Each structure stands twice: as C-alpha cells, then as structure tokens.
Short mmCIF file of C-alpha atoms in Angstrom, two decimals:
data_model
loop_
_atom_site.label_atom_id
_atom_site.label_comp_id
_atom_site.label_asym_id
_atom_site.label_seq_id
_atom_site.Cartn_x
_atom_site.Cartn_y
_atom_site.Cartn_z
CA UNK A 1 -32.54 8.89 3.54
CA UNK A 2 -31.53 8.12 6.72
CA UNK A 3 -34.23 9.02 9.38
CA UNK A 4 -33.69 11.25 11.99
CA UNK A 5 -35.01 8.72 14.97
CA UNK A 6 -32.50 6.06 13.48
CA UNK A 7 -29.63 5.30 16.63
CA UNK A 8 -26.50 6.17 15.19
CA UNK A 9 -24.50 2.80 14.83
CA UNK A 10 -20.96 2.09 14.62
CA UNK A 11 -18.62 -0.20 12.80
CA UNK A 12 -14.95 -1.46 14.31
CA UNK A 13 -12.68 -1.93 11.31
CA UNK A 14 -9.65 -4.40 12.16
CA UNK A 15 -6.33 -3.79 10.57
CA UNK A 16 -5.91 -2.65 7.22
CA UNK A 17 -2.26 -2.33 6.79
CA UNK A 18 -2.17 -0.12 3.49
CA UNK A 19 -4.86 -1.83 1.85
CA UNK A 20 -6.15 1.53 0.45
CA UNK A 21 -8.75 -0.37 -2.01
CA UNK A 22 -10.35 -2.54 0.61
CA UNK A 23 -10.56 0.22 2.96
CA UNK A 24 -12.48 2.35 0.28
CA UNK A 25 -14.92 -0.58 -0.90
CA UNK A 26 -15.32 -1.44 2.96
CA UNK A 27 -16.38 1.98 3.80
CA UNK A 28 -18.88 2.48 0.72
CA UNK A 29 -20.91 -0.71 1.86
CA UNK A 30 -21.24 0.77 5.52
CA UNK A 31 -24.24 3.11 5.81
CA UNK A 32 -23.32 6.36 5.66
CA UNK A 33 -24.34 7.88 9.30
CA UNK A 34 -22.95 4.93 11.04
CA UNK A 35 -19.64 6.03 12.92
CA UNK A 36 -16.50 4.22 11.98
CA UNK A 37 -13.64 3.15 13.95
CA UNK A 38 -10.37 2.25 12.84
CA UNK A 39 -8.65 -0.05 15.34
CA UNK A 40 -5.43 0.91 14.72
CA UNK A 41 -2.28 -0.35 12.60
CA UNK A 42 -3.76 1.50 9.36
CA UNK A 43 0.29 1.83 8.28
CA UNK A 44 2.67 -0.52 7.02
CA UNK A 45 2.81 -3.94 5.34
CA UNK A 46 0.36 -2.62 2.28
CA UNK A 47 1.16 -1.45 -0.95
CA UNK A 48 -0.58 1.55 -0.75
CA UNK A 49 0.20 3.47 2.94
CA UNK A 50 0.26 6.78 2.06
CA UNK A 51 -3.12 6.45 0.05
CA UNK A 52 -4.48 4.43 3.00
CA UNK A 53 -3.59 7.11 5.61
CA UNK A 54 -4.57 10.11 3.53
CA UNK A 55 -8.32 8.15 3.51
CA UNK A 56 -8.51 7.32 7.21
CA UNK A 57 -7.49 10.93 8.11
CA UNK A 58 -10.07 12.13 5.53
CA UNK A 59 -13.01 10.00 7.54
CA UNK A 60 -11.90 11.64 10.47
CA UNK A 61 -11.79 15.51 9.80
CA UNK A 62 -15.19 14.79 8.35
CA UNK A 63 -16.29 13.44 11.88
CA UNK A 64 -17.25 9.97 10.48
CA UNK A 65 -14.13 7.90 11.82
CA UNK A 66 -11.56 7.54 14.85
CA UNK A 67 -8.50 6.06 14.34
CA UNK A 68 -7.23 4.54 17.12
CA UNK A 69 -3.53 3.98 17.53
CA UNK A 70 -2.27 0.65 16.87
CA UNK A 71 1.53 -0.54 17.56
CA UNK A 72 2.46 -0.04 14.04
CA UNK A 73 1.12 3.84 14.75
CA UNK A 74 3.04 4.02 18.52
CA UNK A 75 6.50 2.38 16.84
CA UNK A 76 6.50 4.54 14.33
CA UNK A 77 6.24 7.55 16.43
CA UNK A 78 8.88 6.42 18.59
CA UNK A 79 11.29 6.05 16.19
CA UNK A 80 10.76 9.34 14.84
CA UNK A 81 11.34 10.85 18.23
CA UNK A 82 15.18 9.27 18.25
CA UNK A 83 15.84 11.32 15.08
CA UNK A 84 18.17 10.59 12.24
CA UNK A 85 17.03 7.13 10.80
CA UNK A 86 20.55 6.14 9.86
CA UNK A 87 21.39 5.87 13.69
CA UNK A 88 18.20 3.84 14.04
CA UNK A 89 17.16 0.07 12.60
CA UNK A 90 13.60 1.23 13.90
CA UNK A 91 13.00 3.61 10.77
CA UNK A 92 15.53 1.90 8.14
CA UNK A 93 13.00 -1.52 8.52
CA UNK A 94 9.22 0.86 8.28
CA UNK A 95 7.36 -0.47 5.63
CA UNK A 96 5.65 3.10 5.93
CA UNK A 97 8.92 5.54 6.17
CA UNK A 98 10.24 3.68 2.97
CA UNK A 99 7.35 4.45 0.78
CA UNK A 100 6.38 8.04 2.60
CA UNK A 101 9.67 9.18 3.24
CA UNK A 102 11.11 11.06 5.65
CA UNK A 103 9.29 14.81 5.21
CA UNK A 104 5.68 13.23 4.98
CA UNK A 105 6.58 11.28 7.95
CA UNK A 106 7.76 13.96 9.91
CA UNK A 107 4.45 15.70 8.20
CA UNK A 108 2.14 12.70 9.88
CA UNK A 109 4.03 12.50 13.34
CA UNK A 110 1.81 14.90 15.40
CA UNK A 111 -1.24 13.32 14.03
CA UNK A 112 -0.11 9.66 15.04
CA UNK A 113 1.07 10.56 18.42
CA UNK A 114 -2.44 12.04 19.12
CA UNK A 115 -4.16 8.75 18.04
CA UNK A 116 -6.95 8.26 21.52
CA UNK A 117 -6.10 4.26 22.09
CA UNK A 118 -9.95 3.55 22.94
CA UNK A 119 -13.49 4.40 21.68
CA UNK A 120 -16.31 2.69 22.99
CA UNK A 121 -20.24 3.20 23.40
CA UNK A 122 -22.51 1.64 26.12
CA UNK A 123 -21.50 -1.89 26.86
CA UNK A 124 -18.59 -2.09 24.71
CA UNK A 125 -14.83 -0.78 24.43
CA UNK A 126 -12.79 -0.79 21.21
CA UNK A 127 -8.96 -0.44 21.61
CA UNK A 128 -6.33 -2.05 19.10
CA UNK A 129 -5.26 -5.56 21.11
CA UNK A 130 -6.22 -5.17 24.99
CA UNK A 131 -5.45 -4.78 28.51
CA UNK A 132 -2.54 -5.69 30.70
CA UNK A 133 -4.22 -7.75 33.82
CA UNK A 134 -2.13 -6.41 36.22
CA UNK A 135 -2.76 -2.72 35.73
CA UNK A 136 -5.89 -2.70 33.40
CA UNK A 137 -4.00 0.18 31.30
CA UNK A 138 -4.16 -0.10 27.50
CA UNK A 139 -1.42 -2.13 25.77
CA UNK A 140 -0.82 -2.01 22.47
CA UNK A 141 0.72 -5.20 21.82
CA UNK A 142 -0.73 -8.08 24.02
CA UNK A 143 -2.47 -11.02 23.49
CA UNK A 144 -2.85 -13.89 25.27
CA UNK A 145 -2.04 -12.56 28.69
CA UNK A 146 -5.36 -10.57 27.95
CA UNK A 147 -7.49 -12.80 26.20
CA UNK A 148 -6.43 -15.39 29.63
CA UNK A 149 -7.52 -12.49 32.15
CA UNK A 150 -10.33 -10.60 30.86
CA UNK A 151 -13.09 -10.45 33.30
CA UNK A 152 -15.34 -8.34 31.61
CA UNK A 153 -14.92 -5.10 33.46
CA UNK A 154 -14.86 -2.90 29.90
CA UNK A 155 -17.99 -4.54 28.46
CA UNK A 156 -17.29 -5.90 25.10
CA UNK A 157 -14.11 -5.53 24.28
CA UNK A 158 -13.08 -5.46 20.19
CA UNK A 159 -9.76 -6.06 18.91
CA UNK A 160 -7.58 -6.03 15.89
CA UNK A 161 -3.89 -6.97 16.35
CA UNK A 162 -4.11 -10.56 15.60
CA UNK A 163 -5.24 -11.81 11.94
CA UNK A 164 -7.29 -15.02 12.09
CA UNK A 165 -9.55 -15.97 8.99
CA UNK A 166 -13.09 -14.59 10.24
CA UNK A 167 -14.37 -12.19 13.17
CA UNK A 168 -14.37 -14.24 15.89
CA UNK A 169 -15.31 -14.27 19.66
CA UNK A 170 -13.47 -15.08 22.55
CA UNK A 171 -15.91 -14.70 25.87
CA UNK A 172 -16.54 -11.04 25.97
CA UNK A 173 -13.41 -10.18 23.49
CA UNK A 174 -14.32 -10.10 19.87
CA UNK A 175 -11.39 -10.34 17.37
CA UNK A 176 -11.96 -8.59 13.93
CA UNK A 177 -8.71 -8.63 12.10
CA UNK A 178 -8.82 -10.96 9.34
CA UNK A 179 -5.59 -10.86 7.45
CA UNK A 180 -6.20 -8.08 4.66
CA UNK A 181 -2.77 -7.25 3.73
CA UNK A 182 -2.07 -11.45 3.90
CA UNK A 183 -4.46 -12.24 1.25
CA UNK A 184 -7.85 -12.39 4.17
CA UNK A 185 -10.42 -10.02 4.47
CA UNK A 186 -11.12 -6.50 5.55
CA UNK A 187 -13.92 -6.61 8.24
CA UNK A 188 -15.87 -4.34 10.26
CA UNK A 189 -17.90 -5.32 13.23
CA UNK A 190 -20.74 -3.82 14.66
CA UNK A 191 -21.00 -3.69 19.04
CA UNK A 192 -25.23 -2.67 19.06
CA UNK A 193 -25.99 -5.40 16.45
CA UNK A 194 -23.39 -7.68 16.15
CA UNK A 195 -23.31 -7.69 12.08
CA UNK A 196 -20.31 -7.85 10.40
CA UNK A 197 -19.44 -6.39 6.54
CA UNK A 198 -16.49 -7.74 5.17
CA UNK A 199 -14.33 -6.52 1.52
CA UNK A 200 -11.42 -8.84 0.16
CA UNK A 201 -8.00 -7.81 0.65
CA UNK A 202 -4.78 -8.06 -0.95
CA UNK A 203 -4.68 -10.71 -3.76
CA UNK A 204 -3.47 -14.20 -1.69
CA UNK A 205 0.01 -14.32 -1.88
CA UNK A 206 0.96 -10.97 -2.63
CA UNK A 207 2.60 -10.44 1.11
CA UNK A 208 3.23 -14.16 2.01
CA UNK A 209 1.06 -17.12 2.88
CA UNK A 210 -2.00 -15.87 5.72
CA UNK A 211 -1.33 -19.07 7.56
CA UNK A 212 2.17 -18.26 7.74
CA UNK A 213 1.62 -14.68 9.16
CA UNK A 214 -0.96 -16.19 11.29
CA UNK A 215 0.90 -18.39 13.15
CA UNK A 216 4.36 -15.79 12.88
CA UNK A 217 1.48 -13.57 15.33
CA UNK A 218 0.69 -16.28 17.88
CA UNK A 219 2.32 -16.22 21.16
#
C-alpha cells in the first residue's frame, strides 16, 4: 500500500511507436501512484497503433498519464485538416491512417490536436524534442540546434525524439528514447530520482537495423 506521506513521483516514457506490449509491461513495473508521461510520438512505425493509442488514452482518462504531442501526433493532425487523403502524400504514407483507417482517425483527431506539448514538475520540463534558441517556443522536431543552445532556463529538460541505445544525458537535457519500435528498449525516466525502468521492444530486426534508424535521425 502506498502511504499517504509518499511524494507522488513521475516517470517520462520516450517513444513507443505502436509498441502496445512494451508499453503495457513498462507501465505494470512502474508503481502504481507514480504519474506517467508519455513524451509524445505514441503513433506510427509499430505493429500495434491502434492498441497502443487505445492504452495511452486509457492512462489518461484515469488521471495516471499525459500524453504529450510528439511530431508523429502534430503531422498527423495536419494532414487530416487538408482533407481527402488521395489529394495528400501526407496521409497515403501514415503508418497509423493505414492500419486505423480513415473513420477512427477522424475519431482520434480532436484528441491529438489537444495533446499539451509540455509537463513538468519543480526543476524539470518534459516536452517531446526541445526548444528553438531563438524564440524559446516548443518545437516539435529539433535537435541539435537545441541540444547546442540550451542554457538551462527550463530546469531539466527530458526528451524523446531521437533513439540512441540507453537514457542518456546531455548537460541539463536528458534523452530517453531508446529505439523500441527498432529492436531497443522502452524506457521511462524519473526527474525527482533519476531512476530509470526499462521493457524490451520490438524483436531486433522486425522494423530495420536500430543503428540504421539511428543514424537515418541524426542531423
């Protein structure tokens, strides 16, 4: 039983791509009133996205999880805006509109354009790959240009976006996507204590070599 003096922790889960099973095993070895945060680009790549969404949205009507939006989550919602997915390469190429479809997307829209794009606690800001430096707003798809700049102004800052093999730090940035749906790891990282919990993912292989997608990621 968890006591009721205990500080509520929380855990920053990197990318899991439609790695349903990981997710689930992940979760179950977290304790149980420890918050979770998903930091972003739950869809796509994965064998099993519709499963995989239907479990992060589940964490969060029960209050235990935000998911925050990744670029995988913002590209998919703006290629739904345009409309008719014939007219648009965007949808035709979406790992997650080919197995959903185009009714269950439509069905998930709202929910991913509402995604917050941070969550954070004292002394630490979770968001799914940075900052721009020369306006400090959110972006959803940088790297280096952030990882160059940071000068601690957010705290701790923790990131998905990037696979590498292992959570890893980077000054005041901490990296914790590593690789599930390329045959890695699904990890979650922990700002108050700095532990880390960490599932296997997809079977090695299955989606391509990891040092392949790793470096296909690197600016």
């Amino acid at each position: 039983m968890t006591s009721p003096s205990r500080t509520c922790h929380h855990w920053v889960i990197g990318d899991v791509h439609g790695c349903a099973d990981s997710l689930e095993r992940l979760v179950a070895r977290l304790p149980s009133g420890d918050r979770l945060v998903l930091c972003g680009d739950v869809i796509n790549r994965g064998p099993q996205i519709r499963r995989t969404m239907e479990l992060a949205w589940g964490l969060v009507e029960s209050g235990r999880a935000v998911w925050l939006k990744g670029n995988h989550e913002a590209d998919l919602v703006a290629a739904l805006n345009k409309g008719d997915w014939f007219a648009h390469r965007a949808l035709a190429g979406s790992d997650t509109y080919r197995q959903l479809g185009d009714r269950h997307c439509r069905i998930w829209q709202e929910r991913l354009a509402q995604l917050p794009c941070t969550y954070g606690g004292p002394g630490w800001l979770a968001t799914h790959a940075g900052f721009d430096p020369a306006s400090w707003q959110v972006d959803l798809s940088i790297r280096m240009a952030f990882w160059q700049a940071y000068d601690g102004r957010f705290g701790e800052v923790v990131i998905g976006h990037t696979p590498g093999p292992y959570v890893r730090r980077l000054g005041q940035i901490v990296m914790v996507d590593t690789g599930a749906c390329y045959g890695g790891e699904l990890s979650a990282y922990c700002p108050e204590t700095g532990a880390v919990r960490s599932v296997p993912g997809l079977q090695q292989g299955q989606f391509g070599s990891f040092s392949q997608q790793l470096q296909s990621c690197l600016p």
